[in-house]
Coordinates of C-alpha atoms and ligand atoms in Angstrom, one line a residue:
M1 CA -65.4 -75.9 -29.2
N2 CA -65.9 -75.6 -25.8
K3 CA -69.1 -73.2 -25.5
N4 CA -69.5 -73.9 -21.4
K5 CA -69.2 -70.8 -20.1
K6 CA -65.9 -70.4 -18.1
N7 CA -66.4 -67.9 -15.0
I8 CA -63.1 -66.6 -15.5
R9 CA -61.9 -62.9 -16.7
V10 CA -59.5 -61.7 -18.5
L11 CA -57.0 -58.8 -19.8
I12 CA -54.8 -58.8 -22.6
L13 CA -52.2 -56.8 -23.7
D14 CA -50.6 -55.9 -27.0
D15 CA -50.2 -52.9 -29.1
D16 CA -50.6 -55.5 -32.2
K17 CA -54.4 -54.9 -32.8
F18 CA -55.2 -58.1 -34.8
M19 CA -53.6 -60.4 -31.8
L20 CA -55.6 -58.5 -29.6
E21 CA -58.6 -59.6 -31.3
F22 CA -57.6 -62.8 -32.6
V23 CA -56.3 -64.2 -28.9
S24 CA -59.2 -62.6 -27.6
H25 CA -61.6 -64.7 -29.9
L26 CA -59.6 -68.0 -29.3
F27 CA -60.4 -67.2 -25.4
R28 CA -64.2 -66.6 -26.2
E29 CA -64.3 -69.8 -28.1
L30 CA -62.8 -71.3 -25.4
G31 CA -65.6 -70.4 -23.6
V32 CA -64.1 -67.2 -21.1
S33 CA -67.0 -65.2 -19.6
E34 CA -64.9 -61.8 -20.3
V35 CA -61.6 -60.6 -22.5
L36 CA -60.7 -57.4 -21.5
V37 CA -58.0 -55.6 -23.9
A38 CA -55.6 -52.8 -23.4
E39 CA -52.9 -51.6 -25.8
D40 CA -49.8 -51.3 -23.7
G41 CA -49.2 -50.5 -20.2
R42 CA -51.0 -47.3 -19.2
A43 CA -53.8 -48.6 -21.1
G44 CA -54.0 -51.9 -19.2
L45 CA -53.0 -49.8 -14.9
Y46 CA -56.0 -48.0 -16.4
V47 CA -58.5 -51.0 -17.4
L48 CA -57.0 -52.5 -13.9
S49 CA -58.5 -49.7 -12.2
A50 CA -61.8 -49.0 -13.5
Q51 CA -62.2 -52.7 -12.1
I52 CA -64.5 -53.6 -9.4
D53 CA -64.4 -57.7 -10.3
P54 CA -60.7 -59.0 -9.8
I55 CA -58.9 -59.7 -13.6
D56 CA -58.2 -63.9 -12.9
L57 CA -55.6 -64.1 -15.6
L58 CA -53.2 -61.2 -17.8
L59 CA -51.8 -61.6 -20.8
C60 CA -48.7 -59.6 -21.0
D61 CA -46.9 -58.2 -24.1
V62 CA -43.2 -57.3 -23.3
E63 CA -42.6 -55.0 -26.0
M64 CA -45.1 -52.3 -25.9
P65 CA -44.8 -48.6 -27.2
G66 CA -45.3 -46.5 -24.2
M67 CA -45.0 -48.2 -21.3
D68 CA -43.7 -51.5 -21.9
G69 CA -44.8 -55.0 -20.2
I70 CA -42.0 -54.6 -17.4
E71 CA -42.9 -50.7 -16.5
F72 CA -46.5 -52.9 -16.2
L73 CA -45.5 -55.1 -13.8
R74 CA -43.9 -53.1 -11.5
N75 CA -47.0 -50.9 -11.3
I76 CA -49.0 -53.6 -10.9
A77 CA -46.6 -55.6 -8.2
D78 CA -46.9 -51.6 -6.2
Q79 CA -50.3 -52.1 -6.7
K80 CA -50.4 -55.7 -5.4
Y81 CA -52.1 -57.3 -7.8
T82 CA -53.3 -61.0 -6.6
G83 CA -54.4 -62.9 -10.3
K84 CA -52.3 -65.1 -12.2
I85 CA -50.2 -63.2 -15.0
V86 CA -49.0 -64.9 -18.4
L87 CA -46.1 -63.1 -20.6
F88 CA -46.9 -63.0 -23.7
S89 CA -44.1 -62.4 -26.7
G90 CA -42.1 -62.7 -29.3
V91 CA -38.5 -62.1 -27.3
D92 CA -36.0 -64.0 -26.9
A93 CA -36.6 -67.0 -24.2
D94 CA -33.6 -65.9 -22.5
L95 CA -34.9 -62.3 -22.0
L96 CA -38.3 -63.4 -21.5
K97 CA -36.6 -65.8 -18.5
S98 CA -35.4 -62.6 -16.3
I99 CA -39.0 -61.1 -17.2
E100 CA -40.3 -63.7 -15.9
R101 CA -37.7 -63.6 -12.5
L102 CA -37.9 -59.7 -11.9
A103 CA -42.5 -60.8 -11.5
I104 CA -41.9 -63.8 -9.2
V105 CA -38.8 -61.5 -7.5
R106 CA -41.7 -58.4 -7.1
G107 CA -44.5 -61.3 -5.5
L108 CA -46.0 -61.8 -8.8
E109 CA -47.7 -64.8 -9.4
V110 CA -46.4 -65.9 -13.5
I111 CA -48.0 -69.1 -14.3
G112 CA -46.5 -69.3 -18.1
I113 CA -45.0 -68.0 -20.7
L114 CA -46.9 -67.8 -24.1
S115 CA -44.9 -68.2 -27.5
K116 CA -46.4 -66.6 -30.8
P117 CA -47.9 -67.7 -32.6
V118 CA -50.8 -68.5 -30.1
T119 CA -53.2 -71.3 -30.6
I120 CA -56.0 -72.4 -29.3
E121 CA -54.1 -75.3 -27.3
S122 CA -51.8 -73.6 -26.0
L123 CA -54.5 -71.1 -24.7
A124 CA -56.8 -74.1 -23.5
A125 CA -53.8 -75.4 -21.6
L126 CA -53.3 -72.1 -19.8
L127 CA -56.9 -71.9 -18.3
K128 CA -56.5 -75.6 -17.5
K129 CA -53.7 -74.3 -15.1
L130 CA -55.8 -71.5 -14.3
S131 CA -58.4 -73.7 -12.7
S132 CA -56.1 -76.2 -10.9
P133 CA -54.6 -74.8 -8.2
T134 CA -51.4 -76.8 -6.8
N135 CA -52.2 -76.5 -3.5
K136 CA -56.5 -75.6 -2.4
T137 CA -55.9 -75.3 1.1
I138 CA -53.1 -73.1 1.6
Y139 CA -53.3 -69.6 0.1
P140 CA -50.7 -68.2 -2.0
A141 CA -48.0 -65.6 -0.6
T142 CA -49.2 -63.3 -3.1
Q143 CA -53.0 -63.0 -1.8
L144 CA -52.9 -62.7 1.2
K145 CA -48.9 -60.3 2.2
C146 CA -48.7 -57.9 4.3
I147 CA -52.4 -58.9 6.0
F148 CA -51.5 -59.9 8.9
D149 CA -50.0 -57.6 12.3
A150 CA -47.5 -58.8 14.7
E151 CA -50.4 -59.0 17.6
E152 CA -52.2 -61.5 15.9
I153 CA -49.7 -63.7 14.8
K154 CA -48.6 -63.4 19.2
R155 CA -52.3 -64.5 20.3
A156 CA -52.2 -67.2 17.3
L157 CA -48.6 -68.7 19.0
V158 CA -50.5 -68.5 22.8
A159 CA -53.9 -70.0 21.3
D160 CA -52.0 -73.2 19.9
Q161 CA -52.7 -72.1 16.7
I162 CA -49.6 -72.7 14.7
K163 CA -49.5 -76.8 13.4
I164 CA -46.9 -78.8 11.8
F165 CA -47.3 -80.1 8.5
F166 CA -44.7 -83.1 7.3
Q167 CA -43.4 -83.4 4.4
P168 CA -41.4 -86.6 3.7
K169 CA -38.4 -87.2 2.1
I170 CA -37.0 -90.3 0.6
S171 CA -33.2 -91.6 -0.7
A172 CA -32.6 -91.6 -3.9
A173 CA -31.1 -94.9 -4.1
S174 CA -33.2 -96.9 -1.4
R175 CA -36.2 -95.1 -2.3
R176 CA -37.3 -95.4 1.3
V177 CA -38.5 -92.6 3.2
T178 CA -35.5 -91.6 5.3
S179 CA -37.0 -88.0 7.1
V180 CA -39.5 -85.6 6.9
E181 CA -39.3 -81.8 6.8
C182 CA -41.6 -80.2 9.5
L183 CA -43.2 -77.2 8.0
A184 CA -45.7 -74.5 10.0
R185 CA -49.2 -73.3 9.2
W186 CA -51.2 -71.3 10.4
Q187 CA -54.6 -72.2 11.1
H188 CA -56.7 -69.1 10.9
E189 CA -60.1 -68.9 11.6
K190 CA -60.8 -67.2 8.7
Y191 CA -58.1 -68.2 6.2
G192 CA -57.7 -72.0 6.8
Y193 CA -53.9 -73.2 7.0
V194 CA -52.1 -70.3 6.3
S195 CA -48.6 -70.9 4.5
P196 CA -45.5 -69.3 6.4
D197 CA -44.6 -66.9 3.6
N198 CA -47.5 -65.3 4.2
F199 CA -46.3 -64.4 7.9
I200 CA -42.6 -65.2 9.0
S201 CA -41.4 -61.9 7.6
I202 CA -43.8 -60.3 10.3
V203 CA -42.8 -62.7 13.1
E204 CA -39.0 -62.1 12.9
Q205 CA -39.5 -58.3 12.6
N206 CA -41.1 -57.9 16.3
G207 CA -39.0 -60.4 18.0
L208 CA -41.2 -63.4 18.1
I209 CA -38.8 -66.0 15.8
N210 CA -37.2 -67.9 19.3
D211 CA -40.8 -68.5 20.3
F212 CA -41.9 -69.5 16.7
T213 CA -38.7 -71.8 16.1
R214 CA -39.1 -72.8 19.8
T215 CA -43.0 -73.7 19.6
V216 CA -42.0 -75.3 15.9
L217 CA -38.7 -77.6 16.9
K218 CA -40.9 -78.7 20.5
K219 CA -43.9 -79.8 18.4
S220 CA -42.1 -81.8 15.7
V221 CA -39.7 -83.4 18.3
Q222 CA -42.6 -84.5 19.8
Q223 CA -44.5 -86.3 16.9
L224 CA -41.2 -87.8 16.2
D225 CA -40.9 -89.3 19.3
V226 CA -44.5 -90.9 18.9
W227 CA -43.3 -92.2 15.5
L228 CA -39.9 -93.5 17.2
Q229 CA -41.6 -95.4 19.8
Q230 CA -43.7 -96.8 17.2
G231 CA -40.9 -98.2 15.5
L232 CA -40.5 -96.1 12.1
D233 CA -37.2 -95.3 11.5
L234 CA -37.0 -91.0 10.8
K235 CA -35.7 -87.8 11.1
I236 CA -36.9 -84.8 11.0
S237 CA -35.8 -81.4 9.3
V238 CA -37.1 -78.1 11.2
N239 CA -36.6 -74.5 10.2
V240 CA -34.5 -72.0 11.7
S241 CA -34.4 -68.0 10.9
M242 CA -31.3 -66.8 11.0
V243 CA -32.9 -63.2 11.9
N244 CA -32.1 -63.7 15.2
L245 CA -28.8 -65.2 15.4
D246 CA -27.5 -62.2 17.8
R247 CA -28.3 -64.8 20.5
F248 CA -25.2 -66.8 21.7
N249 CA -27.2 -69.4 23.7
L250 CA -29.5 -70.6 20.6
P251 CA -27.4 -73.7 20.7
E252 CA -28.6 -74.0 24.4
I253 CA -32.4 -72.9 23.7
Y254 CA -32.5 -76.4 20.9
Q255 CA -30.7 -78.2 22.8
E256 CA -33.1 -78.0 25.5
A257 CA -36.2 -78.5 23.2
V258 CA -35.2 -81.8 22.1
Q259 CA -33.7 -82.8 25.7
N260 CA -37.4 -82.9 27.0
S261 CA -38.2 -86.0 24.6
N262 CA -36.8 -89.5 24.0
V263 CA -35.6 -88.3 20.3
P264 CA -31.9 -88.8 19.7
I265 CA -30.3 -85.5 18.8
D266 CA -28.6 -86.6 16.1
R267 CA -32.2 -87.4 14.6
V268 CA -32.9 -83.6 14.1
I269 CA -31.9 -81.6 11.3
L270 CA -31.8 -77.7 11.5
E271 CA -32.3 -76.3 8.2
I272 CA -31.1 -72.8 7.6
T273 CA -31.7 -70.4 4.6
E274 CA -28.2 -69.5 2.8
G275 CA -29.6 -66.0 2.4
K276 CA -29.6 -64.9 6.0
L277 CA -26.1 -66.1 6.5
G278 CA -22.9 -64.2 6.6
K279 CA -24.2 -60.9 8.2
D280 CA -21.7 -61.5 10.7
F281 CA -19.4 -64.2 10.2
A282 CA -17.6 -64.8 13.3
Q283 CA -21.0 -64.9 15.2
S284 CA -22.7 -67.3 12.5
L285 CA -19.7 -69.4 12.5
D286 CA -19.5 -69.6 16.3
I287 CA -23.7 -70.6 17.1
L288 CA -24.0 -72.5 13.8
T289 CA -20.9 -74.8 15.2
R290 CA -22.0 -74.6 18.8
I291 CA -25.2 -76.5 17.5
R292 CA -23.3 -79.2 15.6
L293 CA -21.3 -79.7 18.8
K294 CA -24.3 -80.4 20.5
G295 CA -25.2 -83.0 17.9
F296 CA -27.6 -81.5 15.9
G297 CA -27.6 -82.0 11.5
L298 CA -27.1 -78.8 9.7
S299 CA -28.7 -78.2 6.4
I300 CA -27.8 -74.8 3.8
D301 CA -31.7 -74.6 2.8
D302 CA -32.6 -72.8 -0.3
F303 CA -28.8 -73.3 -1.8
G304 CA -28.5 -71.4 -5.2
T305 CA -31.0 -68.2 -4.2
G306 CA -28.8 -66.6 -1.4
Y307 CA -25.4 -65.3 -0.8
A308 CA -23.7 -68.9 0.4
S309 CA -19.9 -68.4 -0.9
M310 CA -17.1 -70.6 -1.0
E311 CA -16.3 -69.4 1.8
T312 CA -19.4 -70.4 3.8
L313 CA -19.2 -74.1 2.6
K314 CA -15.5 -74.3 3.6
Y315 CA -15.7 -72.9 6.8
M316 CA -19.1 -73.6 8.8
P317 CA -20.0 -77.1 9.2
F318 CA -23.1 -78.1 7.7
T319 CA -24.1 -81.7 7.0
E320 CA -26.1 -81.3 4.2
L321 CA -26.9 -78.8 1.2
K322 CA -30.2 -78.8 0.0
I323 CA -30.6 -77.2 -3.7
D324 CA -33.6 -74.8 -4.2
R325 CA -36.6 -75.7 -5.8
I326 CA -35.5 -73.5 -8.4
F327 CA -32.9 -75.5 -9.9
A328 CA -34.6 -78.9 -9.9
H329 CA -38.2 -77.4 -11.5
N330 CA -37.7 -77.6 -15.4
A331 CA -33.9 -79.1 -15.2
T332 CA -34.9 -81.2 -18.2
E333 CA -36.1 -78.7 -20.7
D334 CA -33.8 -76.0 -19.7
P335 CA -29.7 -76.7 -20.5
A336 CA -29.2 -73.5 -18.2
T337 CA -31.0 -74.8 -15.1
R338 CA -29.7 -77.8 -15.6
V339 CA -25.8 -76.9 -15.9
I340 CA -26.7 -75.1 -11.9
L341 CA -28.2 -78.1 -10.6
E342 CA -25.2 -80.5 -11.3
S343 CA -23.1 -78.6 -10.1
S344 CA -24.4 -78.0 -7.6
I345 CA -24.8 -81.6 -7.1
K346 CA -21.2 -82.1 -7.1
L347 CA -20.3 -79.1 -5.4
G348 CA -22.1 -80.6 -2.6
K349 CA -21.0 -84.4 -2.8
A350 CA -17.2 -82.7 -3.1
F351 CA -17.9 -80.9 0.3
G352 CA -18.4 -84.2 1.6
L353 CA -22.8 -83.3 2.3
N354 CA -26.1 -84.7 2.3
V355 CA -27.5 -83.5 -1.0
V356 CA -31.2 -83.1 -1.0
V357 CA -33.1 -81.8 -4.1
E358 CA -35.9 -80.2 -3.2
G359 CA -39.6 -79.1 -5.8
I360 CA -39.1 -82.5 -7.3
E361 CA -42.7 -82.5 -8.9
T362 CA -42.3 -84.5 -12.3
A363 CA -40.7 -87.7 -13.0
A364 CA -38.9 -86.7 -15.0
D365 CA -37.2 -84.1 -13.1
C366 CA -37.1 -86.9 -10.3
E367 CA -35.2 -89.1 -12.4
L368 CA -32.8 -86.4 -13.8
V369 CA -31.7 -85.5 -10.2
A370 CA -31.6 -89.2 -9.0
R371 CA -28.5 -90.0 -12.1
L372 CA -27.2 -86.8 -11.4
G373 CA -26.2 -88.4 -7.8
C374 CA -28.1 -86.6 -5.5
D375 CA -28.5 -88.3 -2.1
E376 CA -32.5 -87.5 -1.2
I377 CA -35.1 -85.9 -2.7
Q378 CA -38.5 -83.9 -2.0
G379 CA -41.1 -82.4 -3.3
Y380 CA -44.8 -83.0 -4.9
F381 CA -43.9 -85.5 -6.8
I382 CA -43.4 -88.1 -3.6
A383 CA -45.7 -86.3 -1.3
K384 CA -47.0 -82.7 -0.4
P385 CA -46.8 -81.5 3.1
M386 CA -49.2 -83.1 5.7
P387 CA -51.2 -83.3 9.1
A388 CA -48.9 -86.2 11.1
V389 CA -52.7 -88.0 10.7
E390 CA -52.7 -88.2 7.1
F391 CA -48.7 -88.9 6.9
A392 CA -49.2 -92.2 8.7
E393 CA -52.0 -93.2 6.4
W394 CA -49.1 -92.2 3.6
L395 CA -46.3 -93.8 4.8
N396 CA -48.3 -97.2 5.3
D397 CA -49.6 -97.0 1.7
Y398 CA -46.1 -95.6 0.0
E399 CA -44.1 -98.5 2.3
K400 CA -46.5 -101.4 1.2
K401 CA -46.1 -100.3 -2.7
N402 CA -42.3 -99.9 -1.6
D403 CA -42.2 -103.8 -0.3
R404 CA -44.1 -105.1 -3.2
F405 CA -41.9 -103.6 -5.4
A406 CA -38.5 -104.3 -4.4
S407 CA -40.1 -108.2 -4.1
G408 CA -41.1 -108.1 -7.5
D409 CA -38.0 -105.9 -8.8
A410 CA -35.3 -108.4 -6.9
Q411 CA -34.9 -110.8 -10.1
D412 CA -34.2 -108.3 -12.6
N413 CA -32.1 -106.4 -10.3
K414 CA -32.2 -103.1 -12.3
R415 CA -33.0 -101.1 -9.3
N416 CA -29.7 -98.9 -8.6
N417 CA -30.8 -95.6 -8.9
D418 CA -33.7 -96.8 -10.8
V419 CA -35.8 -93.3 -9.5
S420 CA -38.2 -94.2 -12.2
S421 CA -39.6 -96.7 -10.7
I422 CA -41.0 -94.2 -7.4
E423 CA -43.8 -93.7 -10.8
K424 CA -44.5 -97.1 -10.1
I425 CA -44.8 -97.1 -6.7
L426 CA -46.5 -93.6 -5.8
R427 CA -49.4 -95.5 -8.7
Ligands
LIG501 P1 -38.6 -74.3 2.6 O1 -37.7 -74.7 3.9 O2 -37.5 -74.4 1.6 O3 -39.6 -75.7 2.4 C1 -40.4 -75.8 1.6 C2 -41.1 -74.9 0.5 O4 -41.6 -75.8 -0.8 C3 -42.7 -75.7 1.5 O5 -43.4 -74.9 1.1 C4 -42.8 -76.9 0.6 O6 -44.3 -76.8 0.6 C5 -43.0 -76.2 -1.0 N1 -42.8 -77.7 -1.7 C6 -42.1 -78.7 -1.0 N2 -42.3 -79.4 -2.3 C7 -42.6 -78.5 -3.4 C8 -42.8 -78.7 -4.6 O7 -42.6 -79.8 -5.2 N3 -43.0 -78.1 -5.2 C9 -43.6 -76.5 -4.9 N4 -43.8 -75.3 -6.0 N5 -43.2 -76.1 -3.9 C10 -43.0 -77.3 -3.0 P2 -44.0 -73.6 2.6 O8 -44.4 -74.9 3.6 O9 -45.2 -73.1 1.9 O10 -43.0 -72.9 3.4 C11 -41.9 -71.8 2.9 C12 -40.8 -71.7 3.6 O11 -41.1 -70.7 4.6 C13 -40.0 -72.5 4.1 O12 -39.5 -73.2 3.0 C14 -38.8 -72.1 5.0 O13 -38.2 -71.2 4.5 C15 -40.2 -70.9 5.5 N6 -40.7 -72.0 6.9 C16 -41.4 -72.9 7.0 N7 -41.5 -73.4 8.3 C17 -41.4 -72.4 9.0 C18 -40.4 -72.5 10.0 O14 -41.0 -73.5 11.0 N8 -39.9 -71.6 10.7 C19 -39.3 -71.1 9.5 N9 -38.1 -69.9 10.6 N10 -39.5 -71.0 8.7 C20 -40.5 -71.7 8.1
LIG502 MG1 -36.4 -75.9 4.5
LIG503 MG1 -35.9 -74.6 0.8

């Protein structure tokens, strides 16, 4: 076994003493530098409160006498625990999934579920996950939440610290890059690029969202202008918050941001998160319809996680449905997720919408969503969000490989919807 010491601190919660000893032993075998144990939630809270250095990984049993796993997780979420969590139990899989969801909704970072009996291989896989964060430069929401204030964000807007990263979307059928989603990043002096989940709510709550969106829209349109002049055939998507939907002149504000460029307005799609829709149905409908009249595309973002009713779909003038990544992720393995994914794609198609699935991370997920009939695909499997300069290089590379693949593939005529070939392109 690997005896190299890993500078990792683990806390295991389980009421079964044998299990505590056994799992601790396996972790030590794997080189973990410190393993702490607790026999129920209350003891776990005590151990956590006594630490000076942070715990990196918390293995939490669900069923424990005294304070159970759900109560424990609620408590550590209140205390803003920022380490990673693995749920660890013999209870049935559906129940574990509900508990995982509950933890995630409370802002905790659950990186997996470990079923009993535990093996050294499954623990080794967890440690590997722990040491390879998906995106090192971007701070996850759970680590920085609530540390910024409105004044700081105001200064950031004035000091031009809000930058745009671009993430490509490809056509499921042709595999060509069709458009890019423009995602805000705060280039912070201390934290590097900070992801919007850490500060958008503060922007929204402090009346800054209109300035913020206008800044992002303007910058994104300027970039598209450059790309169009270079002959790239692209569209852009920009996220719009509906928090300030009380402004009836929103369509004019957005139109003005585009009109100061050479970009045709129908190359700009505005993405609206469905959770924010419908507070005032008439007002939302008025504003969104006028946005469409101006020529913008309109997308329902994160579909499936909010409150979009059938009425929303029927009357709101959307052109695109973007299915949230929680339904793309693991759809190949989880039948319930797959049912939701498949019916959402069908629903979107039935309404004549362009259906996008976001959050595609693996070849298998990519293949599945293309087979299920979605139009466009977005996710780390294609590319992560990146600055404009990097995007230009990435696109050049991707298209060369795509062209090479297309000409080599002409004879065997197997290309229709064969997204597994994306994997070959990306290699
Ligand atoms: P969103 O609009 O749903 O954007 C997609 C988010 O998923 C992005 O996170 C993107 O980096 C991430 N993502 C893309 N592919 C994958 C994947 O394969 N796996 C995983 N795990 N994640 C993936 P990001 O950039 O941190 O943005 C988070 C959210 O913040 C966005 O979700 C959007 O709602 C909001 N946001 C971003 N920029 C703006 C903005 O300019 N204005 C407003 N109002 N909201 C914004
Ligand atoms: Mg979006
Ligand atoms: Mg989304």
